[in-house]
Short mmCIF file of C-alpha atoms in Angstrom, two decimals:
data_model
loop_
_atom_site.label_atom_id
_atom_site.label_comp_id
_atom_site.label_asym_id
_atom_site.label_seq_id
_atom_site.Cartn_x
_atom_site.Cartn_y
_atom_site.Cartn_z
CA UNK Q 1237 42.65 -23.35 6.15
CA UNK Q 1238 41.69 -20.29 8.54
CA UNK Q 1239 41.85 -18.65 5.27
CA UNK Q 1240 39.64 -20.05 3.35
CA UNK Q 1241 36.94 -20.35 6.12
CA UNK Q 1242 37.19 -16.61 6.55
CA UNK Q 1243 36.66 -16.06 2.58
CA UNK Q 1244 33.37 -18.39 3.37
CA UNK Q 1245 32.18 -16.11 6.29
CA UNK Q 1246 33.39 -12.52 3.79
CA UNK Q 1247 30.98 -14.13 1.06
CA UNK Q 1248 28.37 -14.85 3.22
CA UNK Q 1249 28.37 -11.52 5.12
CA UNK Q 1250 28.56 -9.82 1.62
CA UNK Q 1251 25.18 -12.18 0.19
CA UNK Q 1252 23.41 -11.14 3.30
CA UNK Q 1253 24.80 -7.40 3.37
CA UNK Q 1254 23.52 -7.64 -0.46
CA UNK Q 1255 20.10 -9.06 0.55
CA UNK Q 1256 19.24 -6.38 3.46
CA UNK Q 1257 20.14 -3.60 0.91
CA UNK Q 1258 18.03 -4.92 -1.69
CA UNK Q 1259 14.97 -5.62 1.17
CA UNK Q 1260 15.43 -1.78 2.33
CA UNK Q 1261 15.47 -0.61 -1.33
CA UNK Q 1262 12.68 -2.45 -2.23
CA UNK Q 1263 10.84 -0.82 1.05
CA UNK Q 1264 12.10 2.67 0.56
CA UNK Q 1265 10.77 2.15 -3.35
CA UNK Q 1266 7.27 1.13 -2.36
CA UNK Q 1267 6.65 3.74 0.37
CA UNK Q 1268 8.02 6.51 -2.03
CA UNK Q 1269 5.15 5.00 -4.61
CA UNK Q 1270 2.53 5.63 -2.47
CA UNK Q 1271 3.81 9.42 -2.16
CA UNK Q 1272 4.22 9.69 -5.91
CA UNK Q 1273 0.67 7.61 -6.41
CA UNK Q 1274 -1.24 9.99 -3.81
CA UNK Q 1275 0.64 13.03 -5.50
CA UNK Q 1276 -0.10 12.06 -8.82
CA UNK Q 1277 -3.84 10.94 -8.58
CA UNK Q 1278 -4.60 13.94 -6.07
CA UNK Q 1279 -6.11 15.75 -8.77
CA UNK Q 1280 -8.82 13.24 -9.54
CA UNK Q 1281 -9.92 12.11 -5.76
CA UNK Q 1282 -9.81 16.00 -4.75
CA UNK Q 1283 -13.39 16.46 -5.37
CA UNK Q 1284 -14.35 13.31 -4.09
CA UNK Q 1285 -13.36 13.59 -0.43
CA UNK Q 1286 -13.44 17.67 -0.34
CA UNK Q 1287 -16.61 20.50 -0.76
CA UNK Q 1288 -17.53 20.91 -3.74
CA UNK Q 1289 -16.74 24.77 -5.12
CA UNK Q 1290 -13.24 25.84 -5.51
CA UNK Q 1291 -10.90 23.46 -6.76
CA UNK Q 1292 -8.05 25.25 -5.76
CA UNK Q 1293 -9.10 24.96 -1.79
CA UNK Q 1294 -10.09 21.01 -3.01
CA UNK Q 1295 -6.18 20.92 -4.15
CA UNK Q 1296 -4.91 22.22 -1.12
CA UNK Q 1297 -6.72 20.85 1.52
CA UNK Q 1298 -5.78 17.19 -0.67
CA UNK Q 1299 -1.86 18.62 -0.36
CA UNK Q 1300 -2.49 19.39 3.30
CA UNK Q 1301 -3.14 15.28 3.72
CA UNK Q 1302 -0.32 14.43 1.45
CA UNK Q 1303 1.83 16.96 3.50
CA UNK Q 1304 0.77 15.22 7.19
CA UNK Q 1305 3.35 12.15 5.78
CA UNK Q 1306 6.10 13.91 6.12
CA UNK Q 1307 5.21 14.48 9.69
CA UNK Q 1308 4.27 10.76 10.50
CA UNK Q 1309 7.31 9.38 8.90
CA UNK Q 1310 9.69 10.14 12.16
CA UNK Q 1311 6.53 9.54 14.07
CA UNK Q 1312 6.40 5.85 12.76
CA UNK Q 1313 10.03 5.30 13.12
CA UNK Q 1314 10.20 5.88 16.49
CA UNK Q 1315 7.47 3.99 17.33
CA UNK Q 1316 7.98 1.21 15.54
CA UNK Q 1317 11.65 1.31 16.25
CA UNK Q 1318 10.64 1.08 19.75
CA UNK Q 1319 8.75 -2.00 18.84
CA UNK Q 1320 11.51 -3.83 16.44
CA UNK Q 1321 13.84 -3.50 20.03
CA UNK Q 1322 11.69 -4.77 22.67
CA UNK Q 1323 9.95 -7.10 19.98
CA UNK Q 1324 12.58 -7.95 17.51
CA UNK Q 1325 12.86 -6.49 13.53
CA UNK Q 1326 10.95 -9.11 11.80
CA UNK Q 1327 7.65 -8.49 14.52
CA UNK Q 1328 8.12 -5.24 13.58
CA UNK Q 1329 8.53 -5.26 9.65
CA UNK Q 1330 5.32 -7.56 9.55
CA UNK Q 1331 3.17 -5.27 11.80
CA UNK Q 1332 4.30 -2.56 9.67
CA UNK Q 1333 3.51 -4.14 6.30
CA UNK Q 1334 0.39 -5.20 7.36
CA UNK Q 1335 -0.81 -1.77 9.07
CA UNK Q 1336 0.21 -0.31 5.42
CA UNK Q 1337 -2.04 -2.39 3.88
CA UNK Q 1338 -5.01 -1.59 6.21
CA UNK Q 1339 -4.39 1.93 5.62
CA UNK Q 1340 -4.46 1.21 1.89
CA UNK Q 1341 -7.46 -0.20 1.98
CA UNK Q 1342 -8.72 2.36 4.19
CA UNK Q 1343 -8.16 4.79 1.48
CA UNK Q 1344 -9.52 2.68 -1.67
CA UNK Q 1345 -12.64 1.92 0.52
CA UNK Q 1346 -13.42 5.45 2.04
CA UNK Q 1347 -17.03 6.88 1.05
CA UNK Q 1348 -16.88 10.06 -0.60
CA UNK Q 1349 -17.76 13.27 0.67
CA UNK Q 1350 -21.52 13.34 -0.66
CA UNK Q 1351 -21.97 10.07 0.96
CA UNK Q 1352 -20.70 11.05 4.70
CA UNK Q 1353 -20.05 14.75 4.23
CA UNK Q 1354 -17.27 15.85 6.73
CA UNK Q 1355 -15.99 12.65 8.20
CA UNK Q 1356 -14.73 11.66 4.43
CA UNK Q 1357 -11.91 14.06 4.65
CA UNK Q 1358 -11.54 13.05 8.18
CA UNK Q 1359 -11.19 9.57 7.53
CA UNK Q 1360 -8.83 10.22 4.75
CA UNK Q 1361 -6.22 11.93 6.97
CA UNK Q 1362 -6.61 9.34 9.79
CA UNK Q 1363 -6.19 6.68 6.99
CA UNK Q 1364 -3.38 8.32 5.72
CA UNK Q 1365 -1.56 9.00 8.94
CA UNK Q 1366 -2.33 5.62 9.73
CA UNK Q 1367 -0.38 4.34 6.35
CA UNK Q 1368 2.65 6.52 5.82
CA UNK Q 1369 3.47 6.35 9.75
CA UNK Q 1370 4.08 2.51 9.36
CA UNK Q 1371 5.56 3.06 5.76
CA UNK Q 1372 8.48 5.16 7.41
CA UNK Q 1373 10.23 1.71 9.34
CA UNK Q 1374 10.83 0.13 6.31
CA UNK Q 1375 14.14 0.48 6.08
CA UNK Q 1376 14.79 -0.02 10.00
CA UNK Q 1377 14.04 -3.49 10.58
CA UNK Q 1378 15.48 -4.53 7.57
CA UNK Q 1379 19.00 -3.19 7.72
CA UNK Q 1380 21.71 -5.07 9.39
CA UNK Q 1381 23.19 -4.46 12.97
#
């Protein structure tokens, strides 16, 4: 009998072992989406949120903001895995999900740069900080202890 009940508890371990991996996978796929959709469409939004003349400097200055996410992804995780300790994981994952859609939606929303001139490409960096540094706990509050 002892047996048996600690098959049960092996299975269930493995289902939710399973189900964390396949929540963290599922995170670490959508946040590395966003770097391949930002990479990808850089080349058409470039002119929108930089000055006009040299599209090589409108190129770089749009790989300088893609760049930034690689410094706010250890940023956000140890923030937010501040947070998922003194708040619990699942506080955390939600607050995280949500702030990555605001910053999302910063981003599809922003005025260009002949509507508000500097503060587009402003905006765009703070926007992006703002997303990738709560895309980064994604796989944190999901994994298991």
């Amino acid at each position: 009998m002892t047996i048996a009940v600690g098959h049960d508890l092996d299975r269930a371990d493995r289902r939710r072992r399973i189900w964390a991996i396949f929540g963290s996978s599922s995170g670490n796929l959508v946040e590395w989406y966003d770097f391949y959709a930002y990479a990808f469409t850089a080349l058409y939004f470039a002119p929108s949120f930089f000055p006009s003349g040299d599209q090589t400097t409108q190129l770089l200055q749009t790989a300088a903001v893609f760049a930034i996410g690689f410094l706010m992804r250890p940023i956000g995780g140890y923030v937010f895995g501040f947070i998922a300790d003194k708040y619990g994981r699942k506080n955390s994952m939600m607050i995280s999900v949500l702030m990555m859609c605001a910053g999302s939606l910063a981003i599809a929303v922003l005025p260009t740069y002949a509507t508000i001139g500097t503060a587009a490409p402003v905006l765009l960096l703070l926007a992006r900080m703002r997303r990738v540094c709560r895309s980064a706990v994604n796989m944190a509050p999901a994994r298991p202890i």
